[in-house]
Amino acid sequence: MNAHDHAEQEPTSVKPKAPHATTLKALHAARAESAAARAAALSHYVEQASAGDTDAAWKAAHAARVAAQALAVLSESGPDPAADSRCARNASASAAQASQMGQLVDGEAESAAHACRAALKASQAAGAAAAAKPPGGDEALNAEADAAERAAVAAAEAAGWIRPGESVPAVTTGVRSPEVMSMMHL
């Protein structure tokens, strides 16, 4: 037996298989849908509560459109964990921007500050899941991103930005310019 034969006979460590791309797509899509719905609800909230602050209302509406675009791109494409996780990340980042506008119109309200921090944490967790190796396929980071998204929704509900049981306002995606698509890394 030579050294080569001996090496072939040694036991090798078996890496657990990554979840199937279709399963990952559903996971990322659920997170993106939740973030896009959060952004849409926030846009509606800011529009109603901004008391003439057209800048905050515009920024929240733009964030909701970008989140809707990310969700649309995800739903129109085939399973690709890297691209799907980027879409979820982009929807979450847009929801975080909308949350900042919610905090702006709510002023010093502690519930708004908490909701904004939760949205930023969800965005960071989605970003970490998208940047992992394999891109979008790290189960632990995806679980953290899912938990952070649920926490962001709960905090937005506590702040009054989302009302459970109320239908999510429709948001048009607008024109998907090459600039926006490039910005979203799609």
Coordinates of N, CA, C and O in Angstrom, one line a residue:
M1 N 0.9 -1.2 0.0 CA 0.0 0.0 0.0 C 0.9 1.2 0.0 O 1.8 1.3 0.8
N2 N 0.7 2.2 -0.9 CA 1.5 3.4 -0.9 C 0.8 4.5 -0.1 O -0.3 4.3 0.3
A3 N 1.5 5.6 0.0 CA 0.9 6.7 0.8 C -0.4 7.2 0.2 O -1.3 7.6 0.9
H4 N -0.5 7.2 -1.1 CA -1.7 7.7 -1.8 C -2.9 6.8 -1.4 O -4.0 7.2 -1.1
D5 N -2.7 5.5 -1.5 CA -3.7 4.5 -1.2 C -4.2 4.7 0.3 O -5.4 4.6 0.6
H6 N -3.2 4.9 1.2 CA -3.6 5.1 2.6 C -4.4 6.3 2.8 O -5.4 6.3 3.6
A7 N -4.1 7.4 2.1 CA -4.9 8.7 2.3 C -6.3 8.5 1.8 O -7.2 9.1 2.4
E8 N -6.5 7.7 0.8 CA -7.8 7.5 0.2 C -8.7 6.7 1.2 O -9.9 6.8 1.2
Q9 N -8.1 5.8 2.1 CA -8.8 5.0 3.0 C -9.2 5.7 4.3 O -10.0 5.2 5.0
E10 N -8.5 6.8 4.6 CA -8.8 7.5 5.8 C -10.2 8.1 5.8 O -10.6 8.6 4.7
P11 N -10.9 8.1 6.9 CA -12.2 8.7 6.9 C -12.1 10.2 6.6 O -11.2 10.9 7.1
T12 N -13.1 10.7 5.9 CA -13.1 12.1 5.7 C -14.3 12.7 6.4 O -15.3 12.0 6.7
S13 N -14.2 14.0 6.8 CA -15.3 14.6 7.4 C -16.4 14.9 6.4 O -16.1 15.3 5.3
V14 N -17.6 14.8 6.8 CA -18.7 15.0 5.9 C -19.4 16.3 6.3 O -19.8 16.5 7.5
K15 N -19.4 17.2 5.4 CA -20.1 18.5 5.7 C -21.6 18.3 5.5 O -22.0 17.7 4.6
P16 N -22.3 18.9 6.4 CA -23.8 18.9 6.2 C -24.2 19.6 4.9 O -23.6 20.6 4.6
K17 N -25.1 19.0 4.2 CA -25.6 19.6 3.0 C -26.3 20.9 3.2 O -27.1 21.0 4.2
A18 N -26.1 21.9 2.4 CA -26.8 23.1 2.5 C -28.2 22.9 2.0 O -28.5 22.0 1.2
P19 N -29.1 23.7 2.6 CA -30.5 23.5 2.2 C -30.7 23.7 0.6 O -29.9 24.5 0.0
H20 N -31.6 23.0 0.1 CA -31.8 23.1 -1.4 C -32.2 24.5 -1.8 O -32.8 25.3 -1.0
A21 N -31.8 24.9 -3.0 CA -32.0 26.3 -3.5 C -33.5 26.7 -3.4 O -33.8 27.9 -3.1
T22 N -34.4 25.8 -3.7 CA -35.8 26.1 -3.7 C -36.3 26.4 -2.2 O -37.0 27.3 -2.0
T23 N -35.7 25.6 -1.3 CA -36.1 25.9 0.1 C -35.5 27.2 0.5 O -36.2 28.0 1.2
L24 N -34.3 27.5 0.1 CA -33.7 28.8 0.5 C -34.5 30.0 -0.2 O -34.6 31.0 0.5
K25 N -34.9 29.8 -1.4 CA -35.7 30.8 -2.1 C -37.0 31.2 -1.2 O -37.3 32.3 -1.0
A26 N -37.6 30.1 -0.8 CA -38.8 30.3 0.0 C -38.5 31.1 1.3 O -39.3 32.0 1.7
L27 N -37.4 30.7 1.9 CA -37.0 31.4 3.2 C -36.7 32.9 2.9 O -37.2 33.7 3.7
H28 N -35.9 33.1 1.9 CA -35.5 34.5 1.6 C -36.8 35.3 1.1 O -36.9 36.5 1.5
A29 N -37.6 34.7 0.4 CA -38.8 35.3 -0.1 C -39.7 35.7 1.1 O -40.3 36.8 1.1
A30 N -39.9 34.9 2.0 CA -40.7 35.2 3.2 C -40.2 36.4 4.0 O -40.9 37.3 4.4
R31 N -38.8 36.4 4.1 CA -38.2 37.5 4.8 C -38.3 38.8 4.0 O -38.7 39.9 4.6
A32 N -38.1 38.7 2.7 CA -38.3 39.9 1.8 C -39.7 40.4 1.8 O -39.9 41.6 1.9
E33 N -40.7 39.5 1.8 CA -42.1 39.9 1.8 C -42.4 40.6 3.1 O -43.1 41.6 3.1
S34 N -41.9 40.1 4.2 CA -42.2 40.7 5.5 C -41.6 42.1 5.5 O -42.3 43.1 6.0
A35 N -40.4 42.2 5.1 CA -39.7 43.5 5.1 C -40.4 44.5 4.2 O -40.6 45.7 4.5
A36 N -40.8 44.0 3.0 CA -41.5 44.9 2.0 C -42.8 45.4 2.6 O -43.2 46.5 2.4
A37 N -43.5 44.5 3.3 CA -44.8 44.8 3.9 C -44.6 45.8 5.0 O -45.4 46.8 5.2
R38 N -43.5 45.7 5.8 CA -43.2 46.6 6.8 C -42.9 48.0 6.2 O -43.4 49.0 6.7
A39 N -42.1 48.0 5.1 CA -41.8 49.3 4.5 C -43.1 49.9 3.9 O -43.3 51.2 4.1
A40 N -44.0 49.2 3.4 CA -45.2 49.7 2.8 C -46.1 50.3 3.9 O -46.7 51.4 3.8
A41 N -46.2 49.6 5.0 CA -47.0 50.0 6.2 C -46.4 51.3 6.7 O -47.1 52.3 7.1
L42 N -45.1 51.3 6.8 CA -44.4 52.5 7.3 C -44.6 53.7 6.4 O -44.8 54.9 6.9
S43 N -44.6 53.5 5.1 CA -44.8 54.6 4.1 C -46.2 55.2 4.4 O -46.3 56.4 4.4
H44 N -47.1 54.3 4.5 CA -48.5 54.8 4.8 C -48.6 55.5 6.1 O -49.2 56.6 6.2
Y45 N -48.0 55.0 7.1 CA -48.0 55.6 8.4 C -47.3 57.0 8.4 O -47.9 58.0 8.9
V46 N -46.1 57.1 7.7 CA -45.4 58.4 7.7 C -46.2 59.4 6.9 O -46.3 60.6 7.2
E47 N -46.8 58.9 5.8 CA -47.7 59.8 5.0 C -48.8 60.4 5.8 O -49.1 61.6 5.7
Q48 N -49.4 59.6 6.6 CA -50.5 60.1 7.5 C -50.1 60.9 8.6 O -50.7 61.9 9.0
A49 N -48.9 60.6 9.2 CA -48.4 61.2 10.5 C -47.4 62.4 10.2 O -47.1 63.0 11.2
S50 N -47.0 62.6 9.0 CA -45.9 63.5 8.8 C -46.2 65.0 9.0 O -45.3 65.8 9.1
A51 N -47.5 65.3 9.0 CA -47.9 66.7 9.2 C -47.2 67.7 8.3 O -46.6 68.6 8.8
G52 N -47.2 67.4 7.1 CA -46.6 68.3 6.1 C -45.1 68.1 5.8 O -44.5 68.8 5.0
D53 N -44.5 67.1 6.5 CA -43.1 66.8 6.2 C -43.0 66.0 4.9 O -42.9 64.8 5.0
T54 N -43.0 66.7 3.8 CA -43.0 66.0 2.5 C -41.7 65.2 2.3 O -41.7 64.2 1.6
D55 N -40.6 65.7 2.8 CA -39.4 65.0 2.7 C -39.4 63.6 3.3 O -39.0 62.6 2.7
A56 N -39.9 63.5 4.5 CA -40.0 62.2 5.2 C -41.0 61.3 4.5 O -40.7 60.1 4.3
A57 N -42.1 61.8 4.0 CA -43.1 61.0 3.3 C -42.5 60.5 2.0 O -42.7 59.3 1.7
W58 N -41.7 61.4 1.3 CA -41.1 60.9 0.0 C -40.1 59.8 0.3 O -40.0 58.8 -0.4
K59 N -39.2 60.0 1.3 CA -38.2 59.0 1.6 C -38.8 57.7 2.0 O -38.3 56.6 1.6
A60 N -39.9 57.7 2.8 CA -40.5 56.5 3.2 C -41.2 55.8 2.0 O -41.1 54.6 1.8
A61 N -41.8 56.6 1.1 CA -42.4 56.0 -0.1 C -41.4 55.4 -1.0 O -41.6 54.4 -1.6
H62 N -40.3 56.1 -1.1 CA -39.2 55.6 -2.0 C -38.6 54.3 -1.4 O -38.4 53.3 -2.1
A63 N -38.5 54.2 -0.1 CA -38.0 53.0 0.5 C -39.0 51.9 0.3 O -38.6 50.7 0.0
A64 N -40.3 52.2 0.4 CA -41.3 51.1 0.1 C -41.2 50.7 -1.3 O -41.3 49.5 -1.6
R65 N -41.0 51.6 -2.3 CA -40.8 51.2 -3.7 C -39.6 50.3 -3.9 O -39.7 49.3 -4.6
V66 N -38.5 50.7 -3.3 CA -37.3 49.9 -3.5 C -37.5 48.5 -2.9 O -37.1 47.5 -3.5
A67 N -38.1 48.4 -1.7 CA -38.4 47.1 -1.1 C -39.3 46.3 -2.0 O -39.1 45.1 -2.2
A68 N -40.3 46.9 -2.6 CA -41.2 46.2 -3.5 C -40.5 45.8 -4.8 O -40.8 44.7 -5.3
Q69 N -39.6 46.6 -5.3 CA -38.8 46.1 -6.4 C -37.9 44.9 -6.1 O -37.8 44.0 -6.9
A70 N -37.3 44.9 -4.9 CA -36.5 43.8 -4.5 C -37.3 42.5 -4.4 O -36.9 41.4 -4.9
L71 N -38.5 42.6 -3.8 CA -39.4 41.5 -3.7 C -39.9 41.0 -5.1 O -40.0 39.8 -5.4
A72 N -40.2 42.0 -6.0 CA -40.6 41.6 -7.4 C -39.5 40.9 -8.1 O -39.7 39.8 -8.8
V73 N -38.3 41.3 -8.0 CA -37.1 40.7 -8.7 C -37.0 39.3 -8.1 O -36.8 38.3 -8.9
L74 N -37.1 39.1 -6.8 CA -37.0 37.8 -6.2 C -38.1 36.9 -6.7 O -37.8 35.7 -7.1
S75 N -39.3 37.3 -6.8 CA -40.4 36.5 -7.2 C -40.4 36.1 -8.7 O -40.9 35.1 -9.1
E76 N -39.7 37.0 -9.5 CA -39.6 36.7 -11.0 C -38.5 35.8 -11.4 O -38.4 35.4 -12.5
S77 N -37.6 35.6 -10.5 CA -36.4 34.8 -10.9 C -36.4 33.4 -10.4 O -37.2 33.1 -9.5
G78 N -35.6 32.6 -11.0 CA -35.5 31.2 -10.5 C -34.7 31.1 -9.2 O -34.0 32.1 -8.8
P79 N -34.7 30.0 -8.5 CA -33.9 29.9 -7.3 C -32.4 30.1 -7.5 O -31.8 29.5 -8.3
D80 N -31.9 31.1 -6.7 CA -30.5 31.4 -6.7 C -30.2 32.0 -5.3 O -30.5 33.1 -5.1
P81 N -29.7 31.2 -4.4 CA -29.6 31.6 -3.0 C -28.8 32.9 -2.9 O -29.2 33.8 -2.0
A82 N -27.8 33.2 -3.6 CA -27.0 34.4 -3.5 C -27.9 35.6 -3.9 O -28.0 36.6 -3.2
A83 N -28.5 35.5 -5.1 CA -29.4 36.6 -5.5 C -30.6 36.8 -4.7 O -31.0 37.9 -4.3
D84 N -31.2 35.7 -4.2 CA -32.4 35.7 -3.4 C -32.1 36.4 -2.1 O -32.9 37.2 -1.6
S85 N -31.0 36.1 -1.5 CA -30.6 36.7 -0.2 C -30.3 38.1 -0.4 O -30.6 38.9 0.5
R86 N -29.7 38.5 -1.5 CA -29.5 40.0 -1.7 C -30.8 40.7 -1.8 O -31.0 41.8 -1.3
C87 N -31.8 40.1 -2.5 CA -33.1 40.7 -2.6 C -33.7 40.9 -1.2 O -34.3 42.0 -0.8
A88 N -33.6 39.9 -0.3 CA -34.1 40.0 1.0 C -33.4 41.0 1.8 O -34.0 41.8 2.6
R89 N -32.1 41.1 1.6 CA -31.3 42.1 2.3 C -31.7 43.5 1.8 O -31.8 44.4 2.6
N90 N -31.9 43.7 0.5 CA -32.3 45.0 0.0 C -33.7 45.4 0.5 O -33.9 46.6 0.9
A91 N -34.6 44.5 0.6 CA -35.9 44.8 1.2 C -35.8 45.2 2.6 O -36.5 46.2 3.1
S92 N -35.0 44.5 3.4 CA -34.8 44.8 4.8 C -34.1 46.2 5.0 O -34.5 46.9 5.9
A93 N -33.1 46.5 4.2 CA -32.5 47.8 4.2 C -33.4 48.9 3.9 O -33.4 49.9 4.6
S94 N -34.3 48.7 3.0 CA -35.3 49.7 2.6 C -36.3 49.9 3.8 O -36.7 51.0 4.1
A95 N -36.7 48.8 4.4 CA -37.6 48.9 5.5 C -36.9 49.6 6.7 O -37.6 50.4 7.4
A96 N -35.6 49.4 6.8 CA -34.9 50.2 7.9 C -34.9 51.7 7.6 O -35.1 52.5 8.5
Q97 N -34.8 52.0 6.3 CA -34.8 53.4 5.9 C -36.2 54.0 6.2 O -36.3 55.1 6.7
A98 N -37.2 53.3 5.9 CA -38.6 53.7 6.2 C -38.8 53.8 7.7 O -39.5 54.8 8.2
S99 N -38.2 53.0 8.5 CA -38.3 53.0 9.9 C -37.6 54.3 10.4 O -38.1 54.9 11.4
Q100 N -36.6 54.7 9.8 CA -35.9 56.0 10.2 C -36.9 57.2 10.0 O -37.0 58.1 10.8
M101 N -37.7 57.1 8.9 CA -38.7 58.1 8.7 C -39.8 58.1 9.7 O -40.3 59.1 10.2
G102 N -40.2 56.8 10.1 CA -41.2 56.7 11.2 C -40.7 57.3 12.5 O -41.4 58.0 13.2
Q103 N -39.4 57.0 12.8 CA -38.9 57.6 14.0 C -38.8 59.1 13.9 O -39.1 59.8 14.9
L104 N -38.5 59.6 12.8 CA -38.4 61.1 12.6 C -39.8 61.7 12.8 O -39.8 62.7 13.6
V105 N -40.8 61.2 12.3 CA -42.2 61.8 12.5 C -42.7 61.6 13.9 O -43.5 62.3 14.4
D106 N -42.2 60.5 14.6 CA -42.7 60.2 15.9 C -41.9 61.0 17.0 O -42.2 61.0 18.2
G107 N -40.8 61.6 16.6 CA -40.0 62.4 17.5 C -39.3 61.6 18.6 O -38.6 60.6 18.3
E108 N -39.6 61.9 19.9 CA -38.8 61.3 21.0 C -39.5 60.0 21.5 O -39.1 59.5 22.5
A109 N -40.5 59.5 20.9 CA -41.2 58.3 21.4 C -40.2 57.1 21.5 O -39.5 56.8 20.5
E110 N -40.2 56.5 22.7 CA -39.3 55.4 22.9 C -39.6 54.2 22.0 O -38.8 53.5 21.6
S111 N -40.9 54.0 21.8 CA -41.3 52.8 21.0 C -40.8 53.0 19.6 O -40.5 52.0 18.9
A112 N -40.8 54.2 19.1 CA -40.3 54.5 17.7 C -38.8 54.2 17.7 O -38.3 53.7 16.7
A113 N -38.1 54.7 18.7 CA -36.6 54.5 18.7 C -36.3 53.0 18.8 O -35.4 52.5 18.1
H114 N -37.1 52.2 19.6 CA -36.9 50.8 19.7 C -37.2 50.1 18.3 O -36.4 49.2 17.9
A115 N -38.3 50.5 17.7 CA -38.6 49.9 16.4 C -37.6 50.2 15.3 O -37.3 49.4 14.5
C116 N -37.0 51.4 15.4 CA -36.0 51.8 14.4 C -34.7 50.9 14.7 O -34.1 50.4 13.7
R117 N -34.4 50.8 15.9 CA -33.2 49.9 16.3 C -33.4 48.5 15.8 O -32.5 47.8 15.3
A118 N -34.6 48.0 16.0 CA -35.0 46.6 15.6 C -34.9 46.5 14.1 O -34.4 45.4 13.6
A119 N -35.3 47.5 13.4 CA -35.3 47.5 11.9 C -33.8 47.5 11.4 O -33.5 46.8 10.5
L120 N -33.0 48.3 12.1 CA -31.6 48.3 11.7 C -30.9 47.0 12.0 O -30.1 46.5 11.2
K121 N -31.3 46.3 13.1 CA -30.7 45.0 13.4 C -31.2 44.0 12.4 O -30.4 43.1 12.0
A122 N -32.4 44.1 12.0 CA -32.9 43.1 10.9 C -32.2 43.3 9.6 O -31.8 42.4 9.0
S123 N -31.9 44.6 9.3 CA -31.2 44.9 8.1 C -29.7 44.3 8.2 O -29.2 43.7 7.2
Q124 N -29.1 44.5 9.3 CA -27.7 44.0 9.5 C -27.7 42.5 9.4 O -26.8 41.9 8.8
A125 N -28.7 41.8 10.0 CA -28.7 40.4 10.0 C -29.0 39.9 8.6 O -28.4 38.9 8.2
A126 N -29.8 40.5 7.9 CA -30.1 40.1 6.5 C -28.8 40.3 5.6 O -28.5 39.5 4.8
G127 N -28.1 41.4 5.9 CA -26.8 41.6 5.2 C -25.8 40.6 5.5 O -25.1 40.1 4.6
A128 N -25.7 40.2 6.8 CA -24.8 39.1 7.2 C -25.1 37.8 6.5 O -24.3 37.1 6.0
A129 N -26.4 37.5 6.4 CA -26.9 36.2 5.8 C -26.5 36.3 4.3 O -26.2 35.2 3.7
A130 N -26.7 37.4 3.7 CA -26.4 37.5 2.2 C -24.9 37.4 1.9 O -24.5 37.0 0.9
A131 N -24.1 37.9 2.9 CA -22.6 37.9 2.7 C -21.9 36.6 3.1 O -20.8 36.4 2.8
A132 N -22.7 35.7 3.7 CA -22.1 34.5 4.2 C -21.6 33.6 3.1 O -21.9 33.8 1.9
K133 N -20.8 32.6 3.4 CA -20.3 31.6 2.5 C -21.0 30.3 2.8 O -21.0 29.9 4.0
P134 N -21.7 29.6 2.0 CA -22.1 30.1 0.6 C -23.1 31.2 0.7 O -23.9 31.3 1.6
P135 N -23.0 32.2 -0.2 CA -23.9 33.3 -0.2 C -25.4 32.9 -0.1 O -25.9 32.2 -0.9
G136 N -26.0 33.4 1.0 CA -27.4 33.2 1.2 C -27.7 31.8 1.8 O -28.8 31.5 2.0
G137 N -26.7 30.9 2.0 CA -26.9 29.6 2.4 C -26.6 29.2 3.8 O -26.7 28.0 4.1
D138 N -26.1 30.1 4.6 CA -25.7 29.8 5.9 C -27.0 29.6 6.8 O -27.7 30.6 7.0
E139 N -27.3 28.4 7.3 CA -28.5 28.2 8.0 C -28.6 29.0 9.3 O -29.6 29.6 9.6
A140 N -27.5 29.1 10.0 CA -27.5 29.8 11.3 C -27.7 31.3 11.1 O -28.5 32.0 11.8
L141 N -27.1 31.9 10.1 CA -27.3 33.3 9.8 C -28.6 33.6 9.2 O -29.3 34.6 9.5
N142 N -29.2 32.7 8.4 CA -30.5 32.9 7.9 C -31.5 32.8 9.1 O -32.5 33.6 9.1
A143 N -31.3 31.9 10.0 CA -32.2 31.8 11.2 C -32.1 33.1 12.0 O -33.2 33.6 12.5
E144 N -30.9 33.7 12.2 CA -30.8 35.0 12.9 C -31.5 36.1 12.1 O -32.2 36.9 12.8
A145 N -31.4 36.1 10.8 CA -32.1 37.1 10.0 C -33.6 37.0 10.1 O -34.3 38.0 10.2
D146 N -34.1 35.7 10.1 CA -35.5 35.5 10.3 C -36.0 36.0 11.6 O -37.0 36.6 11.8
A147 N -35.2 35.7 12.7 CA -35.6 36.1 14.0 C -35.6 37.6 14.2 O -36.5 38.2 14.8
A148 N -34.6 38.2 13.6 CA -34.5 39.7 13.6 C -35.6 40.4 12.9 O -36.1 41.4 13.3
E149 N -36.1 39.7 11.8 CA -37.2 40.3 11.0 C -38.5 40.2 11.8 O -39.3 41.1 11.9
R150 N -38.7 39.1 12.5 CA -39.9 38.9 13.4 C -39.8 40.0 14.5 O -40.9 40.6 14.8
A151 N -38.7 40.2 15.1 CA -38.5 41.2 16.1 C -38.8 42.6 15.6 O -39.4 43.4 16.3
A152 N -38.4 42.9 14.4 CA -38.6 44.2 13.7 C -40.1 44.4 13.5 O -40.6 45.5 13.7
V153 N -40.8 43.4 13.1 CA -42.3 43.4 12.9 C -43.0 43.7 14.2 O -43.8 44.6 14.3
A154 N -42.5 43.0 15.3 CA -43.2 43.1 16.6 C -42.9 44.5 17.1 O -43.8 45.2 17.7
A155 N -41.7 45.1 16.9 CA -41.4 46.4 17.4 C -42.2 47.5 16.6 O -42.7 48.5 17.2
A156 N -42.4 47.2 15.3 CA -43.1 48.2 14.5 C -44.6 48.1 14.9 O -45.3 49.2 14.9
E157 N -45.1 47.0 15.3 CA -46.5 46.9 15.8 C -46.6 47.6 17.1 O -47.6 48.4 17.3
A158 N -45.6 47.5 18.0 CA -45.6 48.2 19.3 C -45.6 49.7 19.1 O -46.2 50.4 19.9
A159 N -44.9 50.1 18.1 CA -44.8 51.6 17.8 C -46.1 52.1 17.1 O -46.2 53.3 17.0
G160 N -46.9 51.2 16.7 CA -48.2 51.7 16.0 C -48.0 51.9 14.5 O -48.9 52.4 13.8
W161 N -46.8 51.5 14.0 CA -46.6 51.6 12.6 C -47.3 50.6 11.8 O -47.6 50.8 10.6
I162 N -47.5 49.4 12.3 CA -48.2 48.3 11.7 C -49.3 47.9 12.6 O -49.2 47.8 13.8
R163 N -50.5 47.7 12.0 CA -51.6 47.3 12.8 C -52.0 45.9 12.4 O -52.4 45.7 11.2
P164 N -51.8 44.9 13.3 CA -52.1 43.5 12.9 C -53.5 43.4 12.4 O -54.5 44.0 12.9
G165 N -53.6 42.6 11.4 CA -54.9 42.4 10.8 C -55.3 43.4 9.7 O -56.3 43.1 8.9
E166 N -54.6 44.5 9.6 CA -54.9 45.5 8.6 C -54.2 45.1 7.4 O -53.1 44.7 7.4
S167 N -54.9 45.3 6.2 CA -54.2 44.9 5.0 C -53.1 45.9 4.7 O -53.1 47.1 5.0
V168 N -52.1 45.3 4.0 CA -50.9 46.1 3.7 C -51.2 47.0 2.5 O -51.7 46.5 1.5
P169 N -50.8 48.3 2.6 CA -51.1 49.1 1.4 C -50.3 48.6 0.2 O -49.2 48.2 0.3
A170 N -50.9 48.8 -1.0 CA -50.2 48.4 -2.2 C -49.2 49.4 -2.5 O -49.4 50.6 -2.3
V171 N -48.0 48.9 -3.0 CA -46.9 49.8 -3.4 C -46.5 49.4 -4.8 O -46.2 48.2 -5.1
T172 N -46.5 50.4 -5.7 CA -46.1 50.1 -7.1 C -44.5 50.1 -7.1 O -43.9 50.8 -6.3
T173 N -44.0 49.2 -7.9 CA -42.5 49.2 -8.0 C -41.9 50.3 -8.8 O -40.7 50.6 -8.7
G174 N -42.7 50.9 -9.6 CA -42.2 52.0 -10.5 C -41.3 51.4 -11.5 O -41.3 50.2 -11.8
V175 N -40.5 52.3 -12.1 CA -39.6 51.9 -13.2 C -38.3 51.3 -12.5 O -37.8 51.9 -11.6
R176 N -37.9 50.1 -13.0 CA -36.7 49.6 -12.5 C -35.5 50.0 -13.3 O -35.2 49.4 -14.3
S177 N -34.9 51.1 -12.9 CA -33.8 51.7 -13.6 C -32.6 50.9 -13.5 O -32.4 50.2 -12.4
P178 N -31.7 50.9 -14.4 CA -30.4 50.2 -14.3 C -29.6 50.6 -13.1 O -29.0 49.8 -12.4
E179 N -29.8 51.9 -12.7 CA -29.1 52.4 -11.6 C -29.5 51.8 -10.3 O -28.8 51.4 -9.4
V180 N -30.9 51.7 -10.2 CA -31.4 51.1 -8.9 C -31.1 49.6 -8.9 O -30.7 49.1 -7.9
M181 N -31.2 48.9 -10.0 CA -30.9 47.5 -10.0 C -29.4 47.3 -9.7 O -29.0 46.3 -9.0
S182 N -28.5 48.1 -10.2 CA -27.1 48.0 -9.9 C -26.9 48.3 -8.4 O -26.1 47.6 -7.8
M183 N -27.5 49.3 -7.9 CA -27.4 49.7 -6.5 C -27.8 48.5 -5.6 O -27.2 48.2 -4.6
M184 N -28.8 47.8 -6.0 CA -29.3 46.6 -5.3 C -28.5 45.4 -5.5 O -28.8 44.3 -5.0
H185 N -27.4 45.5 -6.3 CA -26.5 44.4 -6.7 C -27.3 43.2 -7.4 O -27.1 42.1 -7.1
L186 N -28.2 43.6 -8.3 CA -29.0 42.6 -9.0 C -28.6 42.6 -10.5 O -28.1 43.5 -11.0

